[in-house]
Short mmCIF file of C-alpha atoms and ligand atoms in Angstrom, two decimals:
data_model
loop_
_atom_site.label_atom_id
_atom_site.label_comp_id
_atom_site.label_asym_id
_atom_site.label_seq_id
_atom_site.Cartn_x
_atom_site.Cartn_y
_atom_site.Cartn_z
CA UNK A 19 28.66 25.36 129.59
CA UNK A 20 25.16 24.74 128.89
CA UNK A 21 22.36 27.52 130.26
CA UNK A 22 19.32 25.50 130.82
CA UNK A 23 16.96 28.64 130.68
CA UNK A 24 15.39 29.63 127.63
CA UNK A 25 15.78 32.95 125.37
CA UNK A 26 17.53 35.64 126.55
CA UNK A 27 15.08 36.83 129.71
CA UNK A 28 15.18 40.35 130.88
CA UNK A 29 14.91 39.93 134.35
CA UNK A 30 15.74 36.47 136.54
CA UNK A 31 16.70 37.08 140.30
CA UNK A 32 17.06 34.55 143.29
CA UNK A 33 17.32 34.52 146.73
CA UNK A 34 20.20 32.04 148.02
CA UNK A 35 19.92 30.95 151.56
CA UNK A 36 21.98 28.25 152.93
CA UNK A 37 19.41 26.13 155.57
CA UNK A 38 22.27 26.44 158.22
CA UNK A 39 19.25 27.92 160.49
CA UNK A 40 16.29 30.02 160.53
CA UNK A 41 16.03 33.49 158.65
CA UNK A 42 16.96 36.24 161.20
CA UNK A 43 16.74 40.27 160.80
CA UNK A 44 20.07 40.58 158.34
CA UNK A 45 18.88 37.55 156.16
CA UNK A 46 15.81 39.03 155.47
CA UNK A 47 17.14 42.33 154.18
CA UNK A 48 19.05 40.52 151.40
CA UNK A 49 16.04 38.34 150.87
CA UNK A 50 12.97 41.11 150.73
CA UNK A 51 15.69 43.19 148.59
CA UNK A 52 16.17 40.33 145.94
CA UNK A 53 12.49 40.43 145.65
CA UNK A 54 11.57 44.08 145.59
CA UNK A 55 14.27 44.24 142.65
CA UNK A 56 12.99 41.58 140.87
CA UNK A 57 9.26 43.00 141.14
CA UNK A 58 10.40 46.56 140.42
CA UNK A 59 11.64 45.11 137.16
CA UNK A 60 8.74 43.02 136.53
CA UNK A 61 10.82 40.08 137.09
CA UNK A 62 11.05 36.45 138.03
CA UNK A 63 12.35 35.61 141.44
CA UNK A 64 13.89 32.04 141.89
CA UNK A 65 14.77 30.25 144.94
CA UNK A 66 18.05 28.18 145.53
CA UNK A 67 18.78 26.05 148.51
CA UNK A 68 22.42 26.24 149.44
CA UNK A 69 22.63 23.19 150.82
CA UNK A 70 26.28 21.69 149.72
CA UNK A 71 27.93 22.01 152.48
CA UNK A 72 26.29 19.56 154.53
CA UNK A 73 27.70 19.19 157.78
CA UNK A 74 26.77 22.84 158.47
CA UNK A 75 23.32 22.23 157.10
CA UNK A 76 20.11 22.23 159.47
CA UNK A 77 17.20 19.78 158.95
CA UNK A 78 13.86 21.51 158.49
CA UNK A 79 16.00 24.60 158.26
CA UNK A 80 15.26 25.33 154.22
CA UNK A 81 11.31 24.55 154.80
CA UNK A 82 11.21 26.65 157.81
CA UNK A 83 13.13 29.47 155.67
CA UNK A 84 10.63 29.16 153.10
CA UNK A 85 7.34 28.98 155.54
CA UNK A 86 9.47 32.27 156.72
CA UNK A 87 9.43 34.13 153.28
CA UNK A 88 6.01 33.22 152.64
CA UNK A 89 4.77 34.42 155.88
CA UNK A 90 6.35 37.54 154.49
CA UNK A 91 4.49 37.55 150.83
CA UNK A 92 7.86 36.43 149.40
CA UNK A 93 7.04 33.95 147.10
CA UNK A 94 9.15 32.41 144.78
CA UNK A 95 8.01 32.53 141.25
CA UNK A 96 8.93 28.36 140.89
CA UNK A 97 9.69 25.49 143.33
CA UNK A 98 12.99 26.05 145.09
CA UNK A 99 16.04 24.42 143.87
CA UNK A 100 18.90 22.55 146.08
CA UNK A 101 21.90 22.66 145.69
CA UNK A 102 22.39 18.67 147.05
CA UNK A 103 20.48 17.65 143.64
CA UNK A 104 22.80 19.28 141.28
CA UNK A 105 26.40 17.44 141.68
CA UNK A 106 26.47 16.40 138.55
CA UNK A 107 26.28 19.91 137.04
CA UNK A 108 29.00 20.80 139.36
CA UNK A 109 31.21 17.93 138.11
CA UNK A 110 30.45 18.65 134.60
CA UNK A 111 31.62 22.14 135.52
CA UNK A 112 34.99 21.11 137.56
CA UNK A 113 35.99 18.76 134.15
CA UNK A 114 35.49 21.41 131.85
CA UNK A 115 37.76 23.83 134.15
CA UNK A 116 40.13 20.77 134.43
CA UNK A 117 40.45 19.79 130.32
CA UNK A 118 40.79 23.70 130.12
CA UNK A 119 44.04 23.80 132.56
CA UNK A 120 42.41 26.08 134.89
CA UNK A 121 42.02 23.66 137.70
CA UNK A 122 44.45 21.54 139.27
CA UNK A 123 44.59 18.92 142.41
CA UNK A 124 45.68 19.75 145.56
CA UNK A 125 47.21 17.82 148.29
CA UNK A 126 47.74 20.34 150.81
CA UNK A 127 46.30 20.16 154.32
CA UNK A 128 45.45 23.58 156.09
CA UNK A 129 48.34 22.98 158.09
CA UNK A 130 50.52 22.40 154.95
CA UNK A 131 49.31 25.70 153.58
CA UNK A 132 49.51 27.75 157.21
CA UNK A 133 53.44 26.32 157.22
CA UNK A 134 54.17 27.40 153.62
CA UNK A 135 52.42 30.67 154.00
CA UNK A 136 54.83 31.22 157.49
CA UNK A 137 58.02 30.02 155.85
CA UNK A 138 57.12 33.27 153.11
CA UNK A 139 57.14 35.32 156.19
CA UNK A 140 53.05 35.96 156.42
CA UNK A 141 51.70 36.06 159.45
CA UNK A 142 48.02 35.53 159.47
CA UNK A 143 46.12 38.49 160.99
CA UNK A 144 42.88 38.28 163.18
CA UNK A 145 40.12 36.57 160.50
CA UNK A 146 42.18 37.21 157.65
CA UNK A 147 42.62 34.50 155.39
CA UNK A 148 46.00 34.40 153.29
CA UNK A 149 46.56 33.32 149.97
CA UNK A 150 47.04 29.55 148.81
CA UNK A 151 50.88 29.97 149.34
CA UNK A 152 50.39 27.68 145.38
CA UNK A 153 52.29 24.84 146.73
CA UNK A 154 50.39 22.38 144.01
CA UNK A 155 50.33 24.58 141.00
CA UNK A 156 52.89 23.01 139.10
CA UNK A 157 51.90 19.29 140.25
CA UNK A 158 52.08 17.08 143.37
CA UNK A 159 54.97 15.86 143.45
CA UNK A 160 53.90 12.53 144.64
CA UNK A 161 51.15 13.33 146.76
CA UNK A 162 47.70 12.46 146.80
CA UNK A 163 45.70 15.32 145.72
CA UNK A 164 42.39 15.90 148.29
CA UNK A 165 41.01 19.40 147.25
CA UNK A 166 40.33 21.30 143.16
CA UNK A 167 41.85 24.65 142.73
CA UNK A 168 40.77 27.38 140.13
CA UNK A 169 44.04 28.76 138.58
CA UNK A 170 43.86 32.09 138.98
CA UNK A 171 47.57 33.40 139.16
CA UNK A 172 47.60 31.16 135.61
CA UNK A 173 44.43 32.84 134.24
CA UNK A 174 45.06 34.89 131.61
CA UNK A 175 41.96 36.88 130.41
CA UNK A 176 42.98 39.44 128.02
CA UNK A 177 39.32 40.35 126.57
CA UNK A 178 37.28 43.17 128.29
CA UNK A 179 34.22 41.53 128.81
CA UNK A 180 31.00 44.34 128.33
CA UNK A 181 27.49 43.25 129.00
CA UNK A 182 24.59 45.64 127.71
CA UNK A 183 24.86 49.17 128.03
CA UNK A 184 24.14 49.48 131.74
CA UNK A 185 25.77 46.60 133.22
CA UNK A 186 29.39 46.04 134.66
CA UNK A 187 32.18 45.88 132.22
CA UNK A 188 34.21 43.10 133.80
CA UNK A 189 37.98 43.72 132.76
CA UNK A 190 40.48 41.06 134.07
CA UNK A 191 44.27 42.73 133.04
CA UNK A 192 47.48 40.58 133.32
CA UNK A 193 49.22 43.74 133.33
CA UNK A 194 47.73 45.15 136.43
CA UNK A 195 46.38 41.83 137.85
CA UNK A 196 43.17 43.65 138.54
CA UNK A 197 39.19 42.72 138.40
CA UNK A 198 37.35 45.33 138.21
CA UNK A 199 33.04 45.41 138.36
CA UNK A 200 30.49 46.83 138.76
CA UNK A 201 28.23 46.89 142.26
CA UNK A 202 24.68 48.82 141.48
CA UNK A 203 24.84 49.73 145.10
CA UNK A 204 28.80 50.28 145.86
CA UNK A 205 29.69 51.69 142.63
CA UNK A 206 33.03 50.50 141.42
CA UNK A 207 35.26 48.01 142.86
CA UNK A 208 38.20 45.97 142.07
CA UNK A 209 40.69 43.14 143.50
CA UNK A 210 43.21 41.39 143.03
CA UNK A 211 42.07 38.31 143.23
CA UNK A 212 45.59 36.44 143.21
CA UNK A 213 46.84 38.18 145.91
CA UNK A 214 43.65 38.78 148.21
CA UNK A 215 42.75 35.09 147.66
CA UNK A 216 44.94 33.08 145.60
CA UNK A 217 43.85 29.75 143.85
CA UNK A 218 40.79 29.23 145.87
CA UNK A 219 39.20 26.21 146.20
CA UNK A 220 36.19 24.37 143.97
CA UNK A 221 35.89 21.20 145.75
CA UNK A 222 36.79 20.35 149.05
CA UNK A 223 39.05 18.39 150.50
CA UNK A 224 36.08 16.69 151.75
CA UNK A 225 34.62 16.26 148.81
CA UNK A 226 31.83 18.69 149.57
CA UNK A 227 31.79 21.37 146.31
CA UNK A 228 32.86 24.72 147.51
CA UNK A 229 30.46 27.64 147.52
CA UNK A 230 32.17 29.53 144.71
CA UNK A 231 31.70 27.01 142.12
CA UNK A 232 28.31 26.09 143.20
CA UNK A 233 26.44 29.55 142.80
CA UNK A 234 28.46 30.29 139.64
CA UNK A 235 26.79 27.00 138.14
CA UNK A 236 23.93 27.78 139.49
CA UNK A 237 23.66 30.91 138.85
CA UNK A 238 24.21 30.11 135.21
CA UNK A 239 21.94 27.36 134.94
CA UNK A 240 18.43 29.10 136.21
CA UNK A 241 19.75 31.81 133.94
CA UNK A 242 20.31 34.58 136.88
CA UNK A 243 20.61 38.50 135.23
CA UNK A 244 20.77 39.69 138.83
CA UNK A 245 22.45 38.66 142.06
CA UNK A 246 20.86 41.02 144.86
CA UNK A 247 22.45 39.68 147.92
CA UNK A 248 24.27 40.84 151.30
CA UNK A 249 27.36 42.99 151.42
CA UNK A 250 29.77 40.59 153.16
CA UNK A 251 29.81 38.31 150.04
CA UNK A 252 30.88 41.56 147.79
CA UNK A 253 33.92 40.29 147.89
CA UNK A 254 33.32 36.60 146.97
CA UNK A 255 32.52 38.52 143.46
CA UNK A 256 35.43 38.66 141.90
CA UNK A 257 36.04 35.06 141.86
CA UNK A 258 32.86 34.09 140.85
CA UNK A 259 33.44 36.30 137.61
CA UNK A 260 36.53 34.69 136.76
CA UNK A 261 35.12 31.39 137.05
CA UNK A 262 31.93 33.06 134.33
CA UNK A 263 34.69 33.82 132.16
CA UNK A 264 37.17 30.57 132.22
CA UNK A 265 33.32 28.77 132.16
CA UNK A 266 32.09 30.91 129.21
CA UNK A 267 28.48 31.78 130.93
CA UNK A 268 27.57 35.66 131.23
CA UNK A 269 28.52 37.85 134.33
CA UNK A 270 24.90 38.55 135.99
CA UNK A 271 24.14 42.34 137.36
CA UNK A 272 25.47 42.68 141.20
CA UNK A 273 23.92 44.56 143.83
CA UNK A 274 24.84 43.86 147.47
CA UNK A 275 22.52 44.78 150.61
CA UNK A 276 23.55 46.61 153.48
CA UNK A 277 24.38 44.70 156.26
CA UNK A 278 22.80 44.37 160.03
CA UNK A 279 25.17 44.70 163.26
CA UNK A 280 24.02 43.19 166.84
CA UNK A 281 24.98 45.13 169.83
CA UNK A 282 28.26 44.16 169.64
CA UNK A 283 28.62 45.90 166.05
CA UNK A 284 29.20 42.68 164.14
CA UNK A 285 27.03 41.91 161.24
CA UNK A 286 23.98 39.37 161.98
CA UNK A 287 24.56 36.09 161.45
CA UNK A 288 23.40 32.17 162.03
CA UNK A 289 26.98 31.32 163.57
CA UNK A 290 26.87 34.59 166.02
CA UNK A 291 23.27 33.75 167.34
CA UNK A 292 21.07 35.97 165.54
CA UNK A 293 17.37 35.50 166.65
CA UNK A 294 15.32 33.84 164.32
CA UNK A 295 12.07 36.31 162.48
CA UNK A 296 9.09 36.03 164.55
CA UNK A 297 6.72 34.55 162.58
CA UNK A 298 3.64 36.58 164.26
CA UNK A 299 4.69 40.04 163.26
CA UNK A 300 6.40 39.58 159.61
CA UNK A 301 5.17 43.40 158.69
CA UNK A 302 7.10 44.63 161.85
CA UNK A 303 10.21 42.16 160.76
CA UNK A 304 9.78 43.96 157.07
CA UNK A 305 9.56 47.42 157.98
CA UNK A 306 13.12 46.73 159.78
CA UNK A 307 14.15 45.40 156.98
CA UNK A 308 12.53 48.10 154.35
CA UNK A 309 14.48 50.82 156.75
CA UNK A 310 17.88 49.15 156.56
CA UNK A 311 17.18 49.50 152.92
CA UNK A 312 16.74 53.17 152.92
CA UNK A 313 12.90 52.66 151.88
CA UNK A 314 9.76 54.86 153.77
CA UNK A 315 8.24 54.18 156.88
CA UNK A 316 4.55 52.81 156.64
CA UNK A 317 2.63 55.69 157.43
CA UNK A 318 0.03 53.65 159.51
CA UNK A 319 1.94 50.44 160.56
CA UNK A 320 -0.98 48.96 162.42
CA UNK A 321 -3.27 49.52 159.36
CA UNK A 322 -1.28 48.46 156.55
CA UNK A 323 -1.28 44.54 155.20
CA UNK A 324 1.69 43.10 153.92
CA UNK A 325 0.88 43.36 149.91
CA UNK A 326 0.06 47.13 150.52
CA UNK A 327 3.66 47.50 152.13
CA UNK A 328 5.58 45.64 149.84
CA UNK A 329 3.98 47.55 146.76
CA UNK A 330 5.00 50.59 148.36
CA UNK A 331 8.84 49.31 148.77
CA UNK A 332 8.41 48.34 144.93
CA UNK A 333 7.41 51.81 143.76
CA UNK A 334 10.75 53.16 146.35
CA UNK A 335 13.20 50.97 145.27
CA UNK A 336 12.40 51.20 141.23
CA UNK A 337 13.03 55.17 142.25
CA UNK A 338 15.87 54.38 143.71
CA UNK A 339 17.73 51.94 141.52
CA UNK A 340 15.88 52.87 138.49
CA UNK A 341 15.28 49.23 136.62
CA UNK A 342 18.79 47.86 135.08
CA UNK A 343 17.79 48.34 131.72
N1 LIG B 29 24.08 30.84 150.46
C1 LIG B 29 24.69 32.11 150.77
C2 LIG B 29 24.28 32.56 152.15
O1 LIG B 29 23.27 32.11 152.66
C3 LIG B 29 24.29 33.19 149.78
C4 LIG B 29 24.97 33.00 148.50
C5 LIG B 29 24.65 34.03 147.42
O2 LIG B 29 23.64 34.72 147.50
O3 LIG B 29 25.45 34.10 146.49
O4 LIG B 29 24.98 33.36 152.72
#
């Protein structure tokens, strides 16, 4: 695959959202973090609107997110991209993975695939998603396929992949089935990405492109060395690795936020009806944010103006995750 960004940058971050709704409390901790990390390595900080899958997409959502940031002194270093302007990229991606023999059609239904997951005797706990049961793997068998798979029970990546010195050494073993990377937050983590997910999906059934093959593209493409973004899509990592290493584009640096839990301890989001940042009092909405992030209190909250507060978070969080270099 092509990277359309010039030589070999130190630093290039983003900041992902999908316009599904406003910015609320939890999005803006992944969002001010992307940016302080970026800053604190004298960095470029890109924007990319997540906006392929479009029935759950908002309209106005991705300008108010952005009137949001900026209300915040988050301001991207280049006009935003979106996602709903790069299918061809995608495609380009999905024939490559195809000609390779890492994707394959599927014609399988979600009721096809809850059936052949029962008849292997797996029951499907509370939220849990199983495995694709692989039904399509070794062809149709008539049927009309609907969805694109990634391979990955066929994936065979012996090499150990190392990036420079500090980064994550991405090992994918047949023996023990195992990923294994890297967070700069988490520390070490692994999965076995055949058995916690199976061949997961690249486009849709729908035709929409899925998520995973999207940001790895994209990621690629605006030449990303760091992904800063919120713990519940940790484990979304794996795959996207395997898919930078059956697409031949680097592995970026990974560090995901901490999240924020409502009253009802479940993290933040859109679908669970977070409230939306009030607009009037960003510093307040950042120093929640800065403290869910483990970074000091403004000493005079009243006094301080936003660029004074975020170059205080900058000189915390390049103490506490030391550059990447
Ligand atoms: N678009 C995703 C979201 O809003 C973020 C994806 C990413 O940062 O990789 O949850």
């Amino acid at each position: 695959m092509t990277v359309g960004v010039g030589a070999a940058p130190r630093y290039i971050g983003r900041f992902a959202p999908s316009p599904t709704g406003p910015l609320h409390a939890g999005s803006l901790v992944a969002a001010l973090a992307s940016w302080l990390d970026a800053r604190a390595n004298g960095g470029q900080w890109l924007m990319r609107i997540e906006d392929v899958d479009t029935p759950r997409c908002v309209s106005g959502a991705a300008e108010f997110i952005l009137q949001q940031l900026a209300a915040c002194g988050l301001l991207p270093d280049a006009p935003p991209q979106w996602q709903s302007a790069r299918g061809a990229l995608y495609q380009r991606a999905l024939d490559q993975l195809v000609s390779q023999g890492h994707a394959y059609p599927c014609a399988c239904s979600r009721k096809d695939i809850e059936d052949a997951q029962a008849a292997l005797g797996h029951a499907r706990e509370r939220h849990a998603a199983l495995p694709y049961p692989g039904t399509c793997r070794h062809g149709l068998q008539g049927r009309t396929g609907r969805s694109w798979r990634f391979n990955v029970t066929d994936f065979k990546q012996k090499r150990a992949l190392a990036l420079d010195s500090k980064a994550l050494i991405a090992i994918y073993s047949v023996a023990i089935n195992l990923l294994q990377w890297h967070d700069r937050r988490l520390g070490p983590q692994q999965q076995d990405v055949a058995s916690a997910v199976g061949d997961f999906v690249l486009r849709r059934a729908d035709g929409f492109w899925a998520y995973q093959l999207a940001v790895v593209v994209d990621d690629a493409n605006q030449g990303i060395t760091d992904v800063v973004r919120g713990e519940d899509l940790a484990d979304n990592t794996p795959r996207q690795i395997l898919l930078q290493q059956a697409l031949g584009v680097p592995t970026p640096r990974y560090l995901h936020t901490p999240l924020v839990c409502g009253d009802n301890g479940e993290k933040l989001s859109k679908q669970n009806g977070a409230q939306a940042l009030d607009l009037t009092e960003p510093l307040h909405a950042l120093s929640d944010a800065a403290r869910v992030l483990g970074l000091p209190p403004l000493a005079h909250p009243h006094n301080n103006c936003i660029s004074d507060a975020l170059a205080l978070w900058v000189a915390a969080w390049r103490r506490n995750y030391n550059g990447p270099s």
